[in-house]
Coordinates of C-alpha atoms in Angstrom, one line a residue:
X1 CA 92.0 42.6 199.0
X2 CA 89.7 39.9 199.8
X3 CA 90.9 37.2 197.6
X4 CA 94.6 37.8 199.1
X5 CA 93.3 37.5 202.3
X6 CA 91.7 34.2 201.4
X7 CA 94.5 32.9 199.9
X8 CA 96.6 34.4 203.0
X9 CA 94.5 32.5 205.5
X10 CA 94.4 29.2 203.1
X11 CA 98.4 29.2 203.5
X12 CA 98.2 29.9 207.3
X13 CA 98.5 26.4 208.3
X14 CA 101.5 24.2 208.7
X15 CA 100.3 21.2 206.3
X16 CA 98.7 23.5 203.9
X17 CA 102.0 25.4 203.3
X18 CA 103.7 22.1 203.5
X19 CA 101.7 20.6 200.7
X20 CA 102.2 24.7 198.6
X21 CA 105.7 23.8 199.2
X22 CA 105.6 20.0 197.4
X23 CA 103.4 21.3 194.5
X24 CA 106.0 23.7 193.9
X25 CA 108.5 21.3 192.6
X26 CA 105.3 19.7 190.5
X27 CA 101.9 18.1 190.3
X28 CA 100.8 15.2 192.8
X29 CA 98.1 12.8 193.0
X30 CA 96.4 13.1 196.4
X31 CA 97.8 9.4 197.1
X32 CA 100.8 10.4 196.7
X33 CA 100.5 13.1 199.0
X34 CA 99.5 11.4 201.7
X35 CA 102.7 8.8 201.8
X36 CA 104.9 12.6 201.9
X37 CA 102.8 14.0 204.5
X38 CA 101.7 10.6 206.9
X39 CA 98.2 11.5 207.0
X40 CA 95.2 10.2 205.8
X41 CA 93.5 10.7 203.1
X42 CA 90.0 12.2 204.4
X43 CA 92.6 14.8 206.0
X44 CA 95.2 15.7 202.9
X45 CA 91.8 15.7 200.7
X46 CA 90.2 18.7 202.8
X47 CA 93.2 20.6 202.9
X48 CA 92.9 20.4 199.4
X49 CA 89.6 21.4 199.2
X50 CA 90.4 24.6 200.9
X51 CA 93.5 25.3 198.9
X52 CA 91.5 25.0 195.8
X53 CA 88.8 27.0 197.1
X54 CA 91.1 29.7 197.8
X55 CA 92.5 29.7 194.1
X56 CA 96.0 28.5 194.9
X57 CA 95.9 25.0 193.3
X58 CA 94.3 23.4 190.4
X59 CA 93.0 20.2 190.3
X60 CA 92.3 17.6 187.1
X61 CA 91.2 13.9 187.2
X62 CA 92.6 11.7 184.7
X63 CA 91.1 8.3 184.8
X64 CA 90.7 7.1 188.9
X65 CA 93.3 9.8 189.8
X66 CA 93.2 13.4 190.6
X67 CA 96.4 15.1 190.2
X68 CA 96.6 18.6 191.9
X69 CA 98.9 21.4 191.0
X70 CA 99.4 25.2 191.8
X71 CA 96.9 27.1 190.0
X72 CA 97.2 28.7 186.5
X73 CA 95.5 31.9 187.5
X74 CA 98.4 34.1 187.0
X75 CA 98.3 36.8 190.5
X76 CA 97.3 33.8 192.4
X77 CA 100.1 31.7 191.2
X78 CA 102.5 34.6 191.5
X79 CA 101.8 34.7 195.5
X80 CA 101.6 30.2 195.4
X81 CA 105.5 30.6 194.2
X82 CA 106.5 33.0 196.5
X83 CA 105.1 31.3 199.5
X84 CA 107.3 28.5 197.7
X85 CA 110.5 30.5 197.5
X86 CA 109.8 31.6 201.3
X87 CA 110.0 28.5 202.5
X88 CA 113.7 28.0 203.9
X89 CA 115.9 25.3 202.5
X90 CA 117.0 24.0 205.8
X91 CA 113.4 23.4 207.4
X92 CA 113.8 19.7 209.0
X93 CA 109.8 19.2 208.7
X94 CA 110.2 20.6 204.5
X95 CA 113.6 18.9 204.1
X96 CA 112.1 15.4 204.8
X97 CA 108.9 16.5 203.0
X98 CA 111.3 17.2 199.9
X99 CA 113.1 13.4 200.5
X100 CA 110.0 11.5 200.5
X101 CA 109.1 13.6 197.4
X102 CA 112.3 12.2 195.9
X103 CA 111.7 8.6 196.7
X104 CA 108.6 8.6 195.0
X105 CA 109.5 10.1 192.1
X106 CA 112.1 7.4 191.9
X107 CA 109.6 4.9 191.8
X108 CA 108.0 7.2 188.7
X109 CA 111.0 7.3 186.8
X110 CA 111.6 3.6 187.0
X111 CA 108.3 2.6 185.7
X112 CA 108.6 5.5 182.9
X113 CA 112.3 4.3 181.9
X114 CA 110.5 0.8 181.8
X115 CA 108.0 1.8 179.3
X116 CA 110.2 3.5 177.2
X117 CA 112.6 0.5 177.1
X118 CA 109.8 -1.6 175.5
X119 CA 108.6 1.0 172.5
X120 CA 112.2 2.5 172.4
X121 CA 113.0 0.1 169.3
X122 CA 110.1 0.9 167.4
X123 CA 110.7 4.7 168.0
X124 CA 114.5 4.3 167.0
X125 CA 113.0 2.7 163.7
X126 CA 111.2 5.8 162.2
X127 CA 113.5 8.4 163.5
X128 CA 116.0 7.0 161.2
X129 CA 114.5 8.0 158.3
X130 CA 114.6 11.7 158.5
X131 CA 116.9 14.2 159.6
X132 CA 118.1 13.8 163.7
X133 CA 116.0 15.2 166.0
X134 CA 118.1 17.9 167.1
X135 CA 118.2 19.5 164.3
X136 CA 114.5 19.4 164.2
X137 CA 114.7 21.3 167.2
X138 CA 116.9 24.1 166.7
X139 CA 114.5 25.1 164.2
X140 CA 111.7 25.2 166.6
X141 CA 113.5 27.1 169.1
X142 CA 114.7 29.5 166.2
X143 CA 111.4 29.7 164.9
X144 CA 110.3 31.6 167.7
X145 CA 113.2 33.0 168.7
X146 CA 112.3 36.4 170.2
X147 CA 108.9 35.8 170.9
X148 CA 107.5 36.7 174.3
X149 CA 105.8 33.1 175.0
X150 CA 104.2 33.2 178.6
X151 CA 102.0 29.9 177.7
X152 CA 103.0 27.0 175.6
X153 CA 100.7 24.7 174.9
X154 CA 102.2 21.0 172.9
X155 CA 99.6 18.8 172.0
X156 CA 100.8 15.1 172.0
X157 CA 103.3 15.9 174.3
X158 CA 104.9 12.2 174.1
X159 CA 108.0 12.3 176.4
X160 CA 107.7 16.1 176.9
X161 CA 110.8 16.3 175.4
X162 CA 109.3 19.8 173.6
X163 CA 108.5 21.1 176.9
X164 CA 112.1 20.4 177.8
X165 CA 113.9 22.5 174.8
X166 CA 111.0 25.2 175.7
X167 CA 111.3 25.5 179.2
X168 CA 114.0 28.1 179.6
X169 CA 112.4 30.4 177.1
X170 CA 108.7 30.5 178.1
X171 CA 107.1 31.9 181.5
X172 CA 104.9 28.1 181.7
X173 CA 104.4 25.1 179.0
X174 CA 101.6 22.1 179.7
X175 CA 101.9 19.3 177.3
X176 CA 98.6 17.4 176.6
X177 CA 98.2 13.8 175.5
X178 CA 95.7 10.6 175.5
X179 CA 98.4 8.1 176.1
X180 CA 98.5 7.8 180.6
X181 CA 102.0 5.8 180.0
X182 CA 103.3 8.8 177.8
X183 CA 102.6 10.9 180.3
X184 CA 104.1 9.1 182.9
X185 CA 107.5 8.9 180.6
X186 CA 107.0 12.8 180.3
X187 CA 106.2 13.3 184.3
X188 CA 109.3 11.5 185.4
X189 CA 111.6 13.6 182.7
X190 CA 110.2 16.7 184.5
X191 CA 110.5 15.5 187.6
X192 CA 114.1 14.7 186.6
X193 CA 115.5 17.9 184.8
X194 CA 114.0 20.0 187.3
X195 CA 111.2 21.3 185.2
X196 CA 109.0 23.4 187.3
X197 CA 107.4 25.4 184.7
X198 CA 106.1 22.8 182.5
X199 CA 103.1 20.1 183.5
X200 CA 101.4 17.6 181.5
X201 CA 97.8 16.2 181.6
X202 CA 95.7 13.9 179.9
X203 CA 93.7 15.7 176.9
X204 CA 92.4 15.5 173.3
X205 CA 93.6 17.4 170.4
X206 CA 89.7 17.9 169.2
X207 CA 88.6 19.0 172.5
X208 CA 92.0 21.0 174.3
X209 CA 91.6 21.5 177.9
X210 CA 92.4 25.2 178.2
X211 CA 90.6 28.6 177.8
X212 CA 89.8 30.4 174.4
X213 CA 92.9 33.0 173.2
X214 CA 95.2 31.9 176.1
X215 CA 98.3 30.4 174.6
X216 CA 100.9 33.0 173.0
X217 CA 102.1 29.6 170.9
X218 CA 100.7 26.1 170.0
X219 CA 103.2 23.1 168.8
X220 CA 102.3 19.8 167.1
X221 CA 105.4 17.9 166.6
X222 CA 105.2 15.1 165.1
X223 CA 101.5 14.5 165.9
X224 CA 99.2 15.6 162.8
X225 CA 100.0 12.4 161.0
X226 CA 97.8 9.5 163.9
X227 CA 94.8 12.5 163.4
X228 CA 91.7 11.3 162.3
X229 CA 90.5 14.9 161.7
X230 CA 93.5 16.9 160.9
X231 CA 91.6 20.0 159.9
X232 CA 89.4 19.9 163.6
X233 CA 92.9 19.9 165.5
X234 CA 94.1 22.9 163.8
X235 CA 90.4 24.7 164.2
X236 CA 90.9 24.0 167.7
X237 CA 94.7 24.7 168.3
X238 CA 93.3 27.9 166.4
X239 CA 90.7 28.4 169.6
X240 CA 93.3 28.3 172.1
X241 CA 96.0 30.4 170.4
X242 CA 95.8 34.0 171.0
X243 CA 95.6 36.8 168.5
X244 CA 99.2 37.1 166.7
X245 CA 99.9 34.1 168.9
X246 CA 102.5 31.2 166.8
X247 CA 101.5 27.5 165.6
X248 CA 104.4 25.4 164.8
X249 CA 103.9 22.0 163.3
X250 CA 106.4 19.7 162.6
X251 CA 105.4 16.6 159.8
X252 CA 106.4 14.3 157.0
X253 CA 105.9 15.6 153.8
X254 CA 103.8 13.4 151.2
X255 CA 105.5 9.7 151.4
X256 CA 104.7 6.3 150.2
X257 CA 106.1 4.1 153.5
X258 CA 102.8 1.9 154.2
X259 CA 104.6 0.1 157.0
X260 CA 104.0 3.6 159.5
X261 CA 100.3 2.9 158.7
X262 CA 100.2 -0.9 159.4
X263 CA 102.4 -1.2 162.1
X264 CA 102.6 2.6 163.9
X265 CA 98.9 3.5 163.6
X266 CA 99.8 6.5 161.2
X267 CA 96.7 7.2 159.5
X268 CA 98.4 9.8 157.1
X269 CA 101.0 9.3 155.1
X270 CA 102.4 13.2 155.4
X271 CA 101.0 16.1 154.0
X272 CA 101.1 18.6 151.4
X273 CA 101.5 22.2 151.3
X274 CA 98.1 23.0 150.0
X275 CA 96.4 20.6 152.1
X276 CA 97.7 22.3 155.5
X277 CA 97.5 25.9 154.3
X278 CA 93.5 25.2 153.2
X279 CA 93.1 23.7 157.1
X280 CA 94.8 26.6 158.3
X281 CA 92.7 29.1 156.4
X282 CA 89.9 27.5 158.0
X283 CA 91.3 27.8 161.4
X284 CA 91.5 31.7 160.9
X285 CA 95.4 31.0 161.3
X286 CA 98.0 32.8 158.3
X287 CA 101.3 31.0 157.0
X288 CA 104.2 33.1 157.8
X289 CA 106.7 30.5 156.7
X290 CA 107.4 26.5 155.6
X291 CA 111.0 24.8 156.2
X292 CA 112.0 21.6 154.7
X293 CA 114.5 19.3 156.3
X294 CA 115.4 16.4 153.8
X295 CA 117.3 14.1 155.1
X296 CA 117.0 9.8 154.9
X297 CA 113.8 8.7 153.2
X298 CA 111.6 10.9 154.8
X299 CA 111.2 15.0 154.0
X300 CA 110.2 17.0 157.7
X301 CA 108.4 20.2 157.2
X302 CA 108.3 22.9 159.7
X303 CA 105.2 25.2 159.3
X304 CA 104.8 28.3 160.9
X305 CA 101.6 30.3 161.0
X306 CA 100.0 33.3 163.0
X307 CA 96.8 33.5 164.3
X308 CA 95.0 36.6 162.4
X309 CA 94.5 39.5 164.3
X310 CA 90.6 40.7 164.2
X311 CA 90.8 43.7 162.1
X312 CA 90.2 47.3 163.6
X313 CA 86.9 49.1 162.9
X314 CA 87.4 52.8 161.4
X315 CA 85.3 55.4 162.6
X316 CA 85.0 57.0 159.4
X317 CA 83.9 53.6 157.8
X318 CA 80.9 53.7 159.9
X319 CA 77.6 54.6 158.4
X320 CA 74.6 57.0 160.0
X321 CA 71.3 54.8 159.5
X322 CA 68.3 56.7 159.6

């Protein structure tokens, strides 16, 4: 009762529940906030204070800036959307609130659509020489096809494009990755489909910025290959995943192109089935299946593995010390 009536009386104010109502269409910076709302930034940053003190939004810093979101704790989020829905569609003071947010996330796609044009070639280069993409995909999506996935974590989101396919199947998806222009490619994509459910942040494969056992499913596409320390992602994609929860990762099989290494920072050259099934083993995770996709001059595998369930004491099995 208490926290509902904090989070209650957090909401009770007409900027607070405008800013609930911007953060429901996805994560701001508190700059950014300010040009929607036309106040100043000692004001918009209490507010904020108070909203995250009440449990209804979440707040990271990457680099100088500090993006806020609603929260991930799951009742308090639950009551963060329905203030959202609440809100009617035809409020002058929301509708402009909702226009502003538009303009500036025009500005974001411009600079994202930018930065794409100048690696696209480079990208369009290696994709050529395996199977397309989408067919990459479809696998994904039927590899956990009838799964129950209320968190999705990707790690080295890129564009976000996983988060994309995902979205309409999972209850919330975050996409993590060290590259701030990536994730300004992947923001603006959001941003442009619609994509409510999904957020991205800056983070580190060895060092994942979410809780132990909280992710029903884990996906590195495309991502294993620029690791330094393949074997400590997996251990700690392993952390994060949930008992009986999925790992999916999508790489090149064992190849001999040196020019990925020179030229695209790939510091593997694929990998075999023994190698990931020994870093699995270590990351307390069990292979459930392996697909190959040949196709061009490059073989993508698609891995699939469970995280173990701990395994049930018996009473019987237990033994009277005396």
């Amino acid at each position: 009762m208490d926290k509902l009536l904090g989070i209650l009386r957090a909401a009770g104010e007409p900027t607070r529940l405008r800013i609930i109502g911007l953060l429901g269409h996805g994560e701001l910076t508190v700059t950014e906030l300010t040009q929607i709302l036309g106040q100043s930034q000692p004001r918009v940053s209490r507010h904020l204070k108070l909203l995250s003190e009440a449990g209804l939004l979440s707040r990271f810093q990457e680099g100088t800036w500090a993006f806020y979101r609603l929260t991930e704790d799951e009742e308090a989020f639950y009551l963060a959307r329905t203030l959202v829905d609440l809100i009617p569609g035809d409020d002058p003071i929301h509708t402009r609130d909702l226009e502003r947010l538009s303009m500036i996330r025009g500005a974001r796609a411009k600079q994202a659509a930018e930065y794409f044009r100048a690696n696209a070639a480079d990208w369009n280069r290696i994709r050529s020489l395996y199977v397309p993409e989408e067919d990459v995909e479809q696998h994904l999506l039927e590899a956990l096809k009838g799964k129950k996935i209320d968190t999705l974590l990707d790690i080295g989101t890129g564009t976000g494009r996983i988060l994309e396919i995902f979205s309409p199947h999972i209850e919330r998806g975050l996409g993590i990755d060290l590259s701030r222009e990536m994730l300004s490619v992947a923001r603006a994509m959001l941003a442009e489909k619609h994509i409510t459910n999904c957020q991205v942040r800056l983070g580190d494969m060895y060092s994942i910025p979410v809780g132990n056992a909280s992710q029903d499913a884990v996906i590195f596409h495309q991502v294993l290959h620029f690791a330094d320390d393949p074997e400590s992602a997996l251990r700690e994609a392993g952390r994060v995943l949930k008992e009986g929860g999925a790992l999916l990762i999508v790489d090149f099989a064992p190849h001999e192109m040196e020019f990925l290494r020179e030229q695209h920072a790939h510091r593997r050259l694929g990998f075999g089935a023994k190698e990931i099934a020994a870093y699995a083993k270590e990351a307390d995770l069990k292979e459930i299946s392996t697909i190959p996709l040949a196709g061009g001059k490059l073989t993508v595998n698609i891995w699939r593995f469970e995280k173990k369930r701990a395994a049930k004491k018996s009473r019987n099995s237990l033994k009277v010390v005396k």
